[in-house]
Short mmCIF file of C-alpha atoms in Angstrom, two decimals:
data_model
loop_
_atom_site.label_atom_id
_atom_site.label_comp_id
_atom_site.label_asym_id
_atom_site.label_seq_id
_atom_site.Cartn_x
_atom_site.Cartn_y
_atom_site.Cartn_z
CA UNK A 1 0.00 0.00 0.00
CA UNK A 2 1.68 3.16 -1.22
CA UNK A 3 -0.72 5.73 0.21
CA UNK A 4 -2.72 8.34 -1.66
CA UNK A 5 -1.04 9.43 -4.86
CA UNK A 6 -1.68 12.66 -6.75
CA UNK A 7 -0.52 13.68 -10.18
CA UNK A 8 0.89 16.08 -11.17
CA UNK A 9 2.58 17.56 -8.12
CA UNK A 10 2.84 20.96 -9.73
CA UNK A 11 0.96 22.58 -12.58
CA UNK A 12 1.44 26.02 -14.09
CA UNK A 13 -1.19 27.07 -16.58
CA UNK A 14 -2.31 30.17 -18.37
CA UNK A 15 -5.57 31.78 -17.44
CA UNK A 16 -8.41 30.36 -19.48
CA UNK A 17 -6.86 26.94 -19.98
CA UNK A 18 -8.36 23.71 -18.68
CA UNK A 19 -6.48 21.52 -16.24
CA UNK A 20 -7.09 18.01 -14.91
CA UNK A 21 -5.67 16.44 -11.79
CA UNK A 22 -5.64 12.79 -10.87
CA UNK A 23 -5.89 11.09 -7.49
CA UNK A 24 -5.26 7.43 -6.73
CA UNK A 25 -6.59 6.61 -3.28
CA UNK A 26 -5.44 3.86 -0.96
CA UNK A 27 -6.68 0.65 -2.51
CA UNK A 28 -10.10 -0.44 -1.32
CA UNK A 29 -10.83 2.89 0.35
CA UNK A 30 -14.42 3.58 -0.57
CA UNK A 31 -14.47 7.29 0.24
CA UNK A 32 -12.50 9.88 -1.68
CA UNK A 33 -12.34 13.60 -0.98
CA UNK A 34 -11.10 16.68 -2.77
CA UNK A 35 -10.00 19.75 -0.84
CA UNK A 36 -8.51 23.09 -1.81
CA UNK A 37 -5.96 24.87 0.36
CA UNK A 38 -4.72 28.40 -0.10
CA UNK A 39 -1.70 29.89 1.63
CA UNK A 40 -2.16 30.24 5.38
CA UNK A 41 -5.56 28.56 5.40
CA UNK A 42 -6.88 25.16 6.31
CA UNK A 43 -8.14 22.76 3.66
CA UNK A 44 -11.57 23.68 2.28
CA UNK A 45 -13.91 20.87 1.32
CA UNK A 46 -14.81 20.66 -2.36
CA UNK A 47 -16.48 17.31 -2.92
CA UNK A 48 -16.49 13.68 -1.93
CA UNK A 49 -17.30 10.29 -3.40
CA UNK A 50 -18.46 7.07 -1.88
CA UNK A 51 -17.37 4.45 -4.39
CA UNK A 52 -18.31 5.96 -7.76
CA UNK A 53 -21.14 8.14 -6.46
CA UNK A 54 -20.48 11.83 -5.87
CA UNK A 55 -22.47 12.38 -2.68
CA UNK A 56 -21.71 15.95 -1.74
CA UNK A 57 -20.38 19.08 -3.40
CA UNK A 58 -19.45 22.31 -1.71
CA UNK A 59 -21.12 25.53 -2.76
CA UNK A 60 -17.56 26.71 -3.35
CA UNK A 61 -17.43 24.37 -6.33
CA UNK A 62 -18.39 26.49 -9.30
CA UNK A 63 -19.67 25.10 -12.58
CA UNK A 64 -16.12 25.26 -13.91
CA UNK A 65 -15.11 22.46 -11.57
CA UNK A 66 -16.04 18.86 -12.19
CA UNK A 67 -14.94 15.69 -10.47
CA UNK A 68 -15.36 12.07 -11.42
CA UNK A 69 -14.60 8.68 -9.99
CA UNK A 70 -15.75 6.44 -12.82
CA UNK A 71 -14.93 3.00 -11.43
CA UNK A 72 -14.82 3.79 -7.76
CA UNK A 73 -11.04 3.76 -7.77
CA UNK A 74 -9.06 6.77 -9.03
CA UNK A 75 -10.63 10.21 -9.35
CA UNK A 76 -10.08 13.24 -11.56
CA UNK A 77 -10.73 16.89 -10.83
CA UNK A 78 -11.04 19.16 -13.84
CA UNK A 79 -11.05 22.93 -13.79
CA UNK A 80 -12.24 24.61 -16.96
CA UNK A 81 -11.33 28.14 -17.99
CA UNK A 82 -8.96 28.59 -15.10
CA UNK A 83 -8.80 31.90 -13.27
CA UNK A 84 -6.03 33.35 -11.14
CA UNK A 85 -8.19 32.77 -8.07
CA UNK A 86 -7.99 29.04 -8.73
CA UNK A 87 -4.31 29.09 -7.76
CA UNK A 88 -4.07 26.82 -4.71
CA UNK A 89 -3.01 23.42 -3.47
CA UNK A 90 -5.54 20.74 -4.38
CA UNK A 91 -5.54 17.89 -1.90
CA UNK A 92 -7.05 14.47 -2.29
CA UNK A 93 -7.84 12.18 0.62
CA UNK A 94 -9.36 8.76 1.08
CA UNK A 95 -10.89 6.86 3.97
CA UNK A 96 -12.59 3.58 4.69
CA UNK A 97 -14.98 2.19 7.23
CA UNK A 98 -13.51 -1.29 6.98
CA UNK A 99 -12.47 -2.70 10.30
CA UNK A 100 -14.25 -0.04 12.29
CA UNK A 101 -17.45 -0.19 14.26
CA UNK A 102 -20.46 1.06 12.40
CA UNK A 103 -20.89 4.75 12.93
CA UNK A 104 -17.37 5.34 14.20
CA UNK A 105 -15.40 8.00 12.44
CA UNK A 106 -12.20 7.22 10.64
CA UNK A 107 -9.28 9.34 9.68
CA UNK A 108 -8.71 10.50 6.14
CA UNK A 109 -5.35 9.84 4.52
CA UNK A 110 -4.09 12.65 2.32
CA UNK A 111 -1.93 12.76 -0.76
CA UNK A 112 0.85 15.28 -1.21
CA UNK A 113 -1.36 17.55 -3.25
CA UNK A 114 -1.20 19.24 -6.63
CA UNK A 115 -0.05 22.84 -6.53
CA UNK A 116 -1.78 24.85 -9.24
CA UNK A 117 -0.50 28.22 -10.37
CA UNK A 118 -2.57 30.17 -12.86
CA UNK A 119 -0.65 32.93 -14.60
CA UNK B 1 -23.38 24.07 11.16
CA UNK B 2 -20.13 22.47 12.11
CA UNK B 3 -17.20 24.78 12.75
CA UNK B 4 -13.62 24.49 13.97
CA UNK B 5 -11.76 27.39 15.56
CA UNK B 6 -8.02 27.58 16.13
CA UNK B 7 -7.15 30.90 17.74
CA UNK B 8 -3.36 30.58 17.77
CA UNK B 9 -1.88 31.51 14.39
CA UNK B 10 1.63 30.76 15.64
CA UNK B 11 3.33 29.19 18.64
CA UNK B 12 6.92 28.79 19.78
CA UNK B 13 8.20 26.08 22.09
CA UNK B 14 11.62 25.18 23.35
CA UNK B 15 12.95 21.78 22.34
CA UNK B 16 12.04 19.06 24.88
CA UNK B 17 9.25 21.18 26.37
CA UNK B 18 5.53 20.41 26.11
CA UNK B 19 3.15 22.58 24.11
CA UNK B 20 -0.64 22.81 23.86
CA UNK B 21 -2.39 23.77 20.64
CA UNK B 22 -5.94 24.97 21.10
CA UNK B 23 -9.01 23.85 19.19
CA UNK B 24 -12.67 24.57 19.83
CA UNK B 25 -15.52 23.19 17.79
CA UNK B 26 -19.20 23.65 17.26
CA UNK B 27 -21.71 21.03 16.24
CA UNK B 28 -25.23 19.98 17.10
CA UNK B 29 -24.57 16.36 16.16
CA UNK B 30 -24.07 14.17 19.25
CA UNK B 31 -21.88 11.80 17.23
CA UNK B 32 -18.68 13.27 15.83
CA UNK B 33 -14.98 12.70 15.56
CA UNK B 34 -12.15 15.11 16.15
CA UNK B 35 -8.82 14.81 14.36
CA UNK B 36 -5.46 16.50 14.42
CA UNK B 37 -3.21 16.65 11.39
CA UNK B 38 0.35 17.87 10.93
CA UNK B 39 1.40 19.57 7.71
CA UNK B 40 5.16 20.02 7.28
CA UNK B 41 6.56 22.36 4.66
CA UNK B 42 6.45 19.49 2.16
CA UNK B 43 2.67 19.90 2.13
CA UNK B 44 1.41 16.43 3.00
CA UNK B 45 -1.25 16.21 5.71
CA UNK B 46 -0.21 13.64 8.30
CA UNK B 47 -2.83 12.19 10.64
CA UNK B 48 -1.80 12.39 14.29
CA UNK B 49 -4.64 11.52 16.63
CA UNK B 50 -8.38 10.92 16.78
CA UNK B 51 -11.01 11.42 19.50
CA UNK B 52 -14.59 10.21 19.24
CA UNK B 53 -17.39 12.12 20.89
CA UNK B 54 -18.41 9.08 22.91
CA UNK B 55 -14.91 8.14 23.98
CA UNK B 56 -14.62 8.20 27.76
CA UNK B 57 -10.88 8.68 27.88
CA UNK B 58 -8.62 11.22 26.23
CA UNK B 59 -6.81 9.84 23.21
CA UNK B 60 -3.05 9.36 23.27
CA UNK B 61 -0.61 8.40 20.52
CA UNK B 62 3.01 8.41 21.58
CA UNK B 63 4.02 12.00 22.33
CA UNK B 64 0.60 13.29 21.26
CA UNK B 65 -2.40 13.48 23.54
CA UNK B 66 -5.74 15.11 23.12
CA UNK B 67 -7.26 17.08 25.99
CA UNK B 68 -10.94 16.53 25.25
CA UNK B 69 -13.38 18.69 27.22
CA UNK B 70 -16.77 17.89 25.78
CA UNK B 71 -18.80 20.38 27.78
CA UNK B 72 -16.49 23.20 26.69
CA UNK B 73 -16.33 21.83 23.13
CA UNK B 74 -12.58 21.90 23.12
CA UNK B 75 -10.08 19.37 21.82
CA UNK B 76 -6.60 20.67 22.49
CA UNK B 77 -3.53 18.84 21.21
CA UNK B 78 -0.69 18.36 23.65
CA UNK B 79 2.75 17.54 22.28
CA UNK B 80 5.16 16.38 24.94
CA UNK B 81 8.96 16.54 24.68
CA UNK B 82 8.94 18.70 21.55
CA UNK B 83 11.44 17.89 18.82
CA UNK B 84 12.80 20.08 16.03
CA UNK B 85 10.92 17.90 13.55
CA UNK B 86 7.64 18.93 15.16
CA UNK B 87 7.92 22.35 13.50
CA UNK B 88 4.97 22.43 11.12
CA UNK B 89 1.38 23.59 10.65
CA UNK B 90 -1.14 21.77 12.80
CA UNK B 91 -4.79 21.49 11.87
CA UNK B 92 -7.75 20.46 13.97
CA UNK B 93 -10.61 18.84 12.06
CA UNK B 94 -14.04 17.44 12.76
CA UNK B 95 -16.38 15.05 11.03
CA UNK B 96 -19.98 14.60 12.06
CA UNK B 97 -21.24 11.05 12.40
CA UNK B 98 -25.01 11.13 12.06
CA UNK B 99 -25.89 14.24 10.13
CA UNK B 100 -25.57 12.51 6.78
CA UNK B 101 -22.50 14.47 5.74
CA UNK B 102 -19.13 12.80 5.75
CA UNK B 103 -16.88 15.74 5.06
CA UNK B 104 -14.05 16.78 7.34
CA UNK B 105 -14.05 20.44 8.37
CA UNK B 106 -10.70 22.01 9.19
CA UNK B 107 -9.61 24.95 11.25
CA UNK B 108 -7.22 27.63 10.01
CA UNK B 109 -4.26 25.97 11.67
CA UNK B 110 -1.47 26.82 14.09
CA UNK B 111 2.12 27.16 12.96
CA UNK B 112 4.42 25.61 15.54
CA UNK B 113 8.09 26.46 15.68
CA UNK B 114 10.35 24.39 17.92
CA UNK B 115 13.44 26.25 19.06
CA UNK B 116 16.76 24.53 19.68
#
């Protein structure tokens, strides 16, 4: 088990371009989360999946953002028509209820993030 | 609505001393979990310790312990015998258990600097 993997680690793009990030969660983790983190702030929730179903999206997630998890394994986050305000670290995390009592909370395991710079 | 508050933007501690990082939370859900994460300059969020709302005892993990005061809605992280490698951002987070949402909400973090 190699942990949560994100690709790319860094992305520089011109304003108006589309970008796509990939996240590979810990194998067999059924929940996958996307967060955005700007300098000096805590991670802000964007969206999460349980298996392939996208169960919740933040109101912060504009129509330019779309996330998928087509087979319940890896996930992609696409940002269309990027703006300078999209510059941030995009973090992916995964978690699982396996081995825990029903209803107990479990920790999320994070990847190293993708740092996006829009110029 | 769930909320996490960390009022200490930055803290200093002398190597080998103990330090307490404050965290208060707000939720109306009786079932919730509280988490602390460490984020070094490399950027990865590292899970440190977890406390469940129904847990009777304060959580401990090695040099980390969580001072859980349910009535005051506080979940302070105590790091004993600080090491230079403890210098990092620390985030408190919460996840509600029965509200139907499974997202983790984070505070704004505390930057800890351990002095030699």
